[in-house]
Structure formats: structure tokens, C-alpha cells
CSV table of C-alpha atoms in Angstrom, one decimal:
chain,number,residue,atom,x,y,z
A,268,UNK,CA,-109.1,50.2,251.6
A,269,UNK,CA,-106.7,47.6,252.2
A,270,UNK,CA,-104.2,48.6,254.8
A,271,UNK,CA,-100.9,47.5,254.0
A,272,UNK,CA,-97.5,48.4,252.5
A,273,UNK,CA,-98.2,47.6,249.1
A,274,UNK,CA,-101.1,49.7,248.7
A,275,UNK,CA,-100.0,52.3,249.9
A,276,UNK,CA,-97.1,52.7,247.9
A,277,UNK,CA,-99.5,52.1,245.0
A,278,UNK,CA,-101.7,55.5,245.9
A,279,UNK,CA,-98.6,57.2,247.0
A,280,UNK,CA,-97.6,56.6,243.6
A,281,UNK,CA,-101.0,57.4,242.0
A,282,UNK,CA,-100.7,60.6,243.9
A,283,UNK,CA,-97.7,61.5,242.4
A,284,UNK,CA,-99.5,61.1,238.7
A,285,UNK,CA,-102.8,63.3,240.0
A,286,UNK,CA,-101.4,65.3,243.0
A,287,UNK,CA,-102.9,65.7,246.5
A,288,UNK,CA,-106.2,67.2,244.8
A,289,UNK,CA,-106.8,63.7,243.0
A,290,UNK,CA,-109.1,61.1,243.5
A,291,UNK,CA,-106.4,59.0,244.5
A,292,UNK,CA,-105.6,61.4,247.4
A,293,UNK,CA,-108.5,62.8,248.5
A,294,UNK,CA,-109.3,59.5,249.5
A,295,UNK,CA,-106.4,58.7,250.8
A,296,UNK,CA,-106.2,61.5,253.4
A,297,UNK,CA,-109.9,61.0,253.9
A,298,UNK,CA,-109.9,57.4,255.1
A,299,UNK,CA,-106.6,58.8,257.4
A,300,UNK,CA,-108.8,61.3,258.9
A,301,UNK,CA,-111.9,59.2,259.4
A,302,UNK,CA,-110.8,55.8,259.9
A,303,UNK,CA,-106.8,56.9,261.6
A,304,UNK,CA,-107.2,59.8,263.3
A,305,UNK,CA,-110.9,60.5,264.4
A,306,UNK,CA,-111.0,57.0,266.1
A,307,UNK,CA,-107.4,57.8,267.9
A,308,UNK,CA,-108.5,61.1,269.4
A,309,UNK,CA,-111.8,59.1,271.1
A,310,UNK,CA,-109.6,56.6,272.5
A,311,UNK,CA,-107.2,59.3,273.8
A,312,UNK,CA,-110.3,60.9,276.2
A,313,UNK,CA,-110.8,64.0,273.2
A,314,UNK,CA,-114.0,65.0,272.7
A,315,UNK,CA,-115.9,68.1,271.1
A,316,UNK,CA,-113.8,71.3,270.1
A,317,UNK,CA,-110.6,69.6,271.6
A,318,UNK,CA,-111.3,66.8,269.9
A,319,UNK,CA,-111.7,68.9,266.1
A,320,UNK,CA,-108.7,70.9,266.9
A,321,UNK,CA,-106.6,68.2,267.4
A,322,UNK,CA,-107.9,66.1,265.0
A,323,UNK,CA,-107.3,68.6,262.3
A,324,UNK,CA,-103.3,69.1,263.7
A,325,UNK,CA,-103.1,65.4,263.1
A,326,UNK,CA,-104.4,65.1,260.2
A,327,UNK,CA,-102.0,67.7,258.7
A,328,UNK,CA,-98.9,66.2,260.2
A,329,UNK,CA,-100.3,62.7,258.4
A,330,UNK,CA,-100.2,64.7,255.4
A,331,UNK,CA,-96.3,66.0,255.9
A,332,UNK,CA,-95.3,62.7,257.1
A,333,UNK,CA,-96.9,60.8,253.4
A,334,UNK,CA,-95.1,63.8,251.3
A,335,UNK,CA,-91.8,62.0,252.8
A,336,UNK,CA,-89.7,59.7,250.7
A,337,UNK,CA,-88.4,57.8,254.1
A,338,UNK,CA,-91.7,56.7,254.3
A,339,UNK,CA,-91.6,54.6,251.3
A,340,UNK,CA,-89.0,52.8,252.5
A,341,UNK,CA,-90.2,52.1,255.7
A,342,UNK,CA,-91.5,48.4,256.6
A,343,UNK,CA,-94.6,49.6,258.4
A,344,UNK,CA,-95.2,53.1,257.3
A,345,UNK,CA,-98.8,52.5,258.5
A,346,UNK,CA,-97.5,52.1,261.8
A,347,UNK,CA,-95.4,55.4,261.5
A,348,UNK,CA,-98.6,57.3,260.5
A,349,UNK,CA,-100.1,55.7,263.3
A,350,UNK,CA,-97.2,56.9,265.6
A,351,UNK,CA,-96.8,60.5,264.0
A,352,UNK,CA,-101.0,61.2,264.5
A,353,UNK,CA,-100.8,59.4,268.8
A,354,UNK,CA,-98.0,62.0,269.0
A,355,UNK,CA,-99.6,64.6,267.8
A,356,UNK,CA,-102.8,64.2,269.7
A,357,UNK,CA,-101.0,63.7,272.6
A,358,UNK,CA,-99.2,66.5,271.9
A,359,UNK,CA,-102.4,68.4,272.2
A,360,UNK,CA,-103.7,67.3,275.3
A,361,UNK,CA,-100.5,68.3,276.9
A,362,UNK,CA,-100.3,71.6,275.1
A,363,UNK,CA,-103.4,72.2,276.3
A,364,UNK,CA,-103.0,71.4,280.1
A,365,UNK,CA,-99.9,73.8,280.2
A,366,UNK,CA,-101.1,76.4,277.7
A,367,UNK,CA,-98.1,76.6,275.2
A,368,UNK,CA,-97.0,75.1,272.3
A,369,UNK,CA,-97.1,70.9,271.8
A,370,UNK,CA,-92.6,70.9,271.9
A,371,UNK,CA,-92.5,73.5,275.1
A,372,UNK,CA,-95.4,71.3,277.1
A,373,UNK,CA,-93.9,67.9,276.8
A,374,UNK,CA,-91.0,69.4,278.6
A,375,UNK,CA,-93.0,71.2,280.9
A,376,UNK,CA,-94.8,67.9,281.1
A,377,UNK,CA,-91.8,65.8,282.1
A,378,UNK,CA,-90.8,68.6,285.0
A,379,UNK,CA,-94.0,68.6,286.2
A,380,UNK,CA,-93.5,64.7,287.2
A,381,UNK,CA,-90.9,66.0,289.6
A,382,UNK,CA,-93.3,69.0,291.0
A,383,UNK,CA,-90.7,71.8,289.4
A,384,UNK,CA,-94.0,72.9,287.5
A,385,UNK,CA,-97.7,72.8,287.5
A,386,UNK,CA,-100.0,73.0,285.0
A,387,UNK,CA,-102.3,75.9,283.7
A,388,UNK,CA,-105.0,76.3,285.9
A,389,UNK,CA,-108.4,78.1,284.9
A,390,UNK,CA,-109.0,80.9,287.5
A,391,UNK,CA,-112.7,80.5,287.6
A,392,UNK,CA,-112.0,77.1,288.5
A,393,UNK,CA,-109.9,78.0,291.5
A,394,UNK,CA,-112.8,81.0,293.1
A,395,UNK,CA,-115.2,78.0,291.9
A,396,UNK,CA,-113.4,75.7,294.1
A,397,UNK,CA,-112.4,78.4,296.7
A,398,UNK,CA,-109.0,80.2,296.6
A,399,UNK,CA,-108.9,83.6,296.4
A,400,UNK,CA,-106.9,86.3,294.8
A,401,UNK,CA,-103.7,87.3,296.3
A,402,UNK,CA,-103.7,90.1,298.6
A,403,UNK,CA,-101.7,93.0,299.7
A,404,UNK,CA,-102.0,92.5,303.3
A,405,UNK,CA,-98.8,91.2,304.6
A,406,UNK,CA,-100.6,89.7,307.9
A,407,UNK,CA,-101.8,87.3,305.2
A,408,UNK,CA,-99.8,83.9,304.9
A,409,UNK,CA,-98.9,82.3,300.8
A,410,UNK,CA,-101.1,79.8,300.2
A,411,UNK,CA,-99.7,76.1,299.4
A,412,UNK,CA,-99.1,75.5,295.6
A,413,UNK,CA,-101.1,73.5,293.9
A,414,UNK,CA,-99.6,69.8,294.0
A,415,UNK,CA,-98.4,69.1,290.3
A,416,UNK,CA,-98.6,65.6,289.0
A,417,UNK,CA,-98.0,64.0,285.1
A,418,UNK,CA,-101.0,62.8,283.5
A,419,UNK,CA,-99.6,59.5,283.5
A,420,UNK,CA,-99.0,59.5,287.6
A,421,UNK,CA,-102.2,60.7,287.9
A,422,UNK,CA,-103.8,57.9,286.1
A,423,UNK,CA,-101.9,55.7,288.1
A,424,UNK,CA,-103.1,57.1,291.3
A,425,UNK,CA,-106.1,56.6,290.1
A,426,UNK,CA,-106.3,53.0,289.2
A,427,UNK,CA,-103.7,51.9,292.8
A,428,UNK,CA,-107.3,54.1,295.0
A,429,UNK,CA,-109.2,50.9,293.9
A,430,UNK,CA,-107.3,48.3,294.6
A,431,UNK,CA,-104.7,47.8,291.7
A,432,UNK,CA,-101.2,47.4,293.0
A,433,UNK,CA,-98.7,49.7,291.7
A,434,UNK,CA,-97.1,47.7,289.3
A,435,UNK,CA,-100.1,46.7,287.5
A,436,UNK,CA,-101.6,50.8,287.6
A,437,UNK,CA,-98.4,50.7,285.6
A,438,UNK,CA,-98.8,47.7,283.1
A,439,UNK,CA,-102.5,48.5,282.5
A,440,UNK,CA,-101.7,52.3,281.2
A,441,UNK,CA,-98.8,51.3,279.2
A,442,UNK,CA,-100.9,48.5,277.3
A,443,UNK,CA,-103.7,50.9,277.1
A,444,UNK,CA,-101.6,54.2,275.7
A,445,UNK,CA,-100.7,51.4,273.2
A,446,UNK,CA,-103.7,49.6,272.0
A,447,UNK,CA,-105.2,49.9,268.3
A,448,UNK,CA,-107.6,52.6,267.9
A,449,UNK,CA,-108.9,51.3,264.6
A,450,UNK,CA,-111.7,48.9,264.6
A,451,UNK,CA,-110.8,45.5,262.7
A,452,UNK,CA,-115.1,45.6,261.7
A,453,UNK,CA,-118.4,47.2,263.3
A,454,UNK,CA,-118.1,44.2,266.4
A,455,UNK,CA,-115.3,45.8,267.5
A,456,UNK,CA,-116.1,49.2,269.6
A,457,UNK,CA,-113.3,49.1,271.7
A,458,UNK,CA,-110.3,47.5,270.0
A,459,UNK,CA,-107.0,46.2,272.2
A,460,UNK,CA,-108.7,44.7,275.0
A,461,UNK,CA,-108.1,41.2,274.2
A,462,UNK,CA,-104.8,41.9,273.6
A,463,UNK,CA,-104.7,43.4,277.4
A,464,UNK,CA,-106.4,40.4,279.1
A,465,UNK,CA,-103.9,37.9,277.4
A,466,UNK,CA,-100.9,40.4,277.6
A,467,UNK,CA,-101.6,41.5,282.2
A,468,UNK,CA,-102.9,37.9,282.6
A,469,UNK,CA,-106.1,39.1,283.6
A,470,UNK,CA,-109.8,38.1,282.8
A,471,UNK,CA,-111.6,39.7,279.7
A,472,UNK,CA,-114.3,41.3,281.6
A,473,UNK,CA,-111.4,43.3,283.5
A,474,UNK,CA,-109.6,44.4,280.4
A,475,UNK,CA,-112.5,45.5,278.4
A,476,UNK,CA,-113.7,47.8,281.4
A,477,UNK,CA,-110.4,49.8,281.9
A,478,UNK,CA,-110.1,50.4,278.5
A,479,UNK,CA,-113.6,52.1,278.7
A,480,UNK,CA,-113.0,53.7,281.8
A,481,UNK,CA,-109.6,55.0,281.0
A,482,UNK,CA,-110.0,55.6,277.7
A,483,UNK,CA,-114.0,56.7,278.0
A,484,UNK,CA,-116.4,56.1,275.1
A,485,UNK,CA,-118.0,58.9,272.1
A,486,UNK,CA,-120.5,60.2,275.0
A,487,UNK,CA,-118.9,60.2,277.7
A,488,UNK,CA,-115.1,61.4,278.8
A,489,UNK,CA,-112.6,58.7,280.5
A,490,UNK,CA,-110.7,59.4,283.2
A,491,UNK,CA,-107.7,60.1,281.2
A,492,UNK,CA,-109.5,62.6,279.5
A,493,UNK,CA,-111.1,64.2,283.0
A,494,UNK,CA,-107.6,64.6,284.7
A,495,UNK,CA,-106.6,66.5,281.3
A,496,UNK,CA,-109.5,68.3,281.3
A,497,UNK,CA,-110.3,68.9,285.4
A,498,UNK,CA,-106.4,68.3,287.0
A,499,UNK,CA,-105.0,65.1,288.9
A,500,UNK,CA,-107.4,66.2,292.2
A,501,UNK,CA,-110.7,64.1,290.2
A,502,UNK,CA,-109.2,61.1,290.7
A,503,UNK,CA,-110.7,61.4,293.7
A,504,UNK,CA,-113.7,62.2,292.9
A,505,UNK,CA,-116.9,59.8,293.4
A,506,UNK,CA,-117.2,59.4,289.5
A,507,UNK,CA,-113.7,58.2,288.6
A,508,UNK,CA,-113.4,55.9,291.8
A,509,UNK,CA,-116.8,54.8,290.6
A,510,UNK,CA,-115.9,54.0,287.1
A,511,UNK,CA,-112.5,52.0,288.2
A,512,UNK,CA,-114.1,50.5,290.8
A,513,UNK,CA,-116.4,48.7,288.4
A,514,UNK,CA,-113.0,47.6,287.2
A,515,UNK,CA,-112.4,45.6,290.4
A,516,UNK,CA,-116.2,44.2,290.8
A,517,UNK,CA,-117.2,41.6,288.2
A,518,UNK,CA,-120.9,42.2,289.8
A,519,UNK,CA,-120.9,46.3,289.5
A,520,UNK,CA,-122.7,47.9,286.3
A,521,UNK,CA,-120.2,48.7,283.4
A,522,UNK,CA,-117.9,52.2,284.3
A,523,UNK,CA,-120.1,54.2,282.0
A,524,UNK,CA,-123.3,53.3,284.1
A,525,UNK,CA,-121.5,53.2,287.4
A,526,UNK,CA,-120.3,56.6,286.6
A,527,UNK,CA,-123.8,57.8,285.1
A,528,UNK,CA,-125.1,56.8,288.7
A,529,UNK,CA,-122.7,58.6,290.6
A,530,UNK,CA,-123.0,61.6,289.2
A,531,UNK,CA,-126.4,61.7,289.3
A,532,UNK,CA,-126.5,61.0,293.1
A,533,UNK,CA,-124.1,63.9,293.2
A,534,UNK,CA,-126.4,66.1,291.6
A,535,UNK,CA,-129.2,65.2,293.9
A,536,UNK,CA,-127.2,65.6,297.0
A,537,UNK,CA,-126.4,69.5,295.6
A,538,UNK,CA,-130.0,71.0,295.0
A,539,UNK,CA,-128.4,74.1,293.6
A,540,UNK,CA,-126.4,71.9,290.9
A,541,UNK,CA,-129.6,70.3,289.9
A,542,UNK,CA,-130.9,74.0,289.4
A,543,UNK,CA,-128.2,75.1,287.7
């Protein structure tokens, strides 16, 4: 399928001949789901049930957004579907993270930047990781809150741990949140990072590394997708400093290795993890 205006308006058209139940649109919406949508939610971190769920919400906004005559007038309407199905996956990330709908959670999302909010937190994740239930006793002292932090702060935390000042933490998650997530052909596995190197001014090796360790790869979750899934505390954990570091060493393994090896001296150093 040739992606530009023209055809489009051409099946849009067919479409309205044969209806969504067509050949013309059935393959339509199938190429947007697998060659649109399924590639965005990998590059966004999402990965098995998250990954369906949202894939499926996008998918259904692509098909609103195509029953809308604005589109047809648009210059770029492939770039709106491309905007409208980002959003949306977005959307579900941060729904997810503060357990309400996708409209409520981006607000919730922008207060949390300011520490007004936190997100939802997994109880057996806390007694996992220590705290306790309240009590009743009043000899007992409130606990600190758990520190709240945006996704994108996080991130940025991240990359400034392993050496990246904080204006470039900044630069490289702006250029990454905008990348293509579409492959131009079967060379390409992860698509924007030439455009990074030539756009930050840095070399190619460097570029092609942050976009796999922010961004992760089918098998294994980046680190955007980890402080969705885990909170803004794994950032400073030995497997994301691991992965960016290998951002910052031209002679370190790639971040999916580095990583790999990490955890795995983690789970060596933990008998009962290796048990478990």
C-alpha cells in the first residue's frame, strides 16, 4: 500500500461504494492495525496484554478518525492517523499508571509533575517492597508519601544518572516521543535514529542505542515502558543504569545485552529469586 494522500482518498472513496465490510476496507484498517498501530505500541514500551488492549483502543479511534470528512481535507491525514493512534496509546499507558479513564489521567498526569498526585500503586508491590498497612496505634508516626514524578521527568532522571546533562535528557526524549514507528523496509528495526544523531548532533552509534534503551525492543521492555510499568524509583535500578550507560560507552555491549547481564547478576546475587 502506498502511503500517501491520494490513495487514501481513493479507498476512502472505495469504501464509501462497499462499506467498512469491503475488501477495500478491511484492508484498509488491517494494514492500520498491523503496519500503524502494532509497530507504535512497541516503540512506546507496550508489550503483551497492555500492549493488545491498547492496540485494539487505537485501532478503533483510527477507525472514527477515517469515518471524518475533515480528514479528507487534510494535507497529511496520514500524519493525523498517526497523531490520533500516539495519543491514544499514550493515553493508555497513563490511564493505566493512575487507574482511571485516558481524559481524567492526563490531568492527573500533569499534577503529578508538581507532586499534588501520585500514581496508582499495586499493594503487593508496596508489602513486596516493605511498607506496611496502616495502623491504629497512635504511638505510630505517618509514613512519607511516595515521591510522585511524570513519566517524562522520570525518563529524564534517568538519562542526566549516566551522564547526560539536563538539556540533552530533554532533547533526546522529545526526538524520541517523536520518531517514526513505521519501518521504511525489513533493514530498518528501529526507525528515527538517524534522524536523532543528525537532529542532537551526536554520533549514530549513540542515537540508535537510546532509542533501544528508551523505547526497548519486541522482547524486552525499555525504560520508558519499566517506569510505566514498575514507578519512577527503577531508574535506579542496576538494569536501567545499565542499559543507558551503554548509551555513554561506545565500548559497552548494546542496552539489551548490558541489561540481560545485569539482571542476571542480580539474580545470582539473590538465591531465592533464582528459586523462585
Amino acid at each position: 500500500m502506498i502511503r500517501d494522500r491520494a490513495s487514501l482518498l481513493r479507498m476512502l472513496d472505495a469504501i464509501d461504494d462497499e462499506g467498512w465490510d469491503g475488501p477495500t476496507g478491511t484492508t484498509l484498517l488491517n494494514y492500520l492495525r498491523e503496519r500503524v498501530v502494532r509497530p507504535l505500541a512497541i516503540s512506546v514500551g507496550l508489550r503483551g496484554a497492555a500492549a493488545s488492549q491498547a492496540e485494539s483502543t487505537a485501532w478503533q479511534a483510527l477507525w472514527v478518525e477515517l469515518t471524518k470528512p475533515a480528514l479528507r481535507r487534510a494535507t497529511s491525514p496520514w500524519g493525523i492517523l498517526g497523531q490520533v493512534a500516539r495519543r491514544q496509546l499514550l493515553g493508555e499507558i497513563v490511564a493505566a499508571r493512575f487507574a482511571t479513564n485516558d481524559r481524567r489521567a492526563w490531568k492527573l498526569e500533569v499534577a503529578s509533575r508538581d507532586g499534588a498526585v501520585g500514581p496508582a500503586v499495586s499493594l503487593d508491590l508496596l508489602l513486596e517492597a516493605g511498607w506496611e498497612p496502616a495502623t491504629d496505634d497512635p504511638d505510630v508516626g505517618d509514613r512519607d508519601p511516595l515521591e510522585a514524578a511524570g513519566l517524562t521527568d522520570a525518563a529524564q532522571r534517568a538519562l542526566m544518572l549516566v551522564g547526560w546533562s539536563e538539556q540533552q535528557a530533554r532533547s533526546i526524549l522529545a526526538t524520541v516521543l517523536d520518531a517514526p514507528t513505521t519501518r521504511v523496509d525489513d533493514r530498518t528495526q528501529f526507525p528515527g535514529w538517524r534522524a536523532m544523531a543528525t537532529t542532537l548532533g551526536i554520533p549514530a552509534w549513540q542515537a540508535r542505542r537510546l532509542m533501544i534503551a528508551l523505547r526497548g525492543t519486541s522482547d524486552w521492555p525499555g525504560v520508558l515502558a519499566r517506569i510505566v510499568a514498575e514507578g519512577p524509583a527503577v531508574v535506579e535500578s542496576p538494569i536501567v543504569r545499565t542499559a543507558l550507560m551503554a548509551t555513554r560507552r561506545h565500548s559497552d555491549r548494546s542496552p539489551v545485552l548490558a541489561a540481560r547481564r545485569a539482571e542476571e547478576a542480580l539474580v545470582d546475587a539473590l538465591p531465592q529469586r533464582r528459586a523462585s
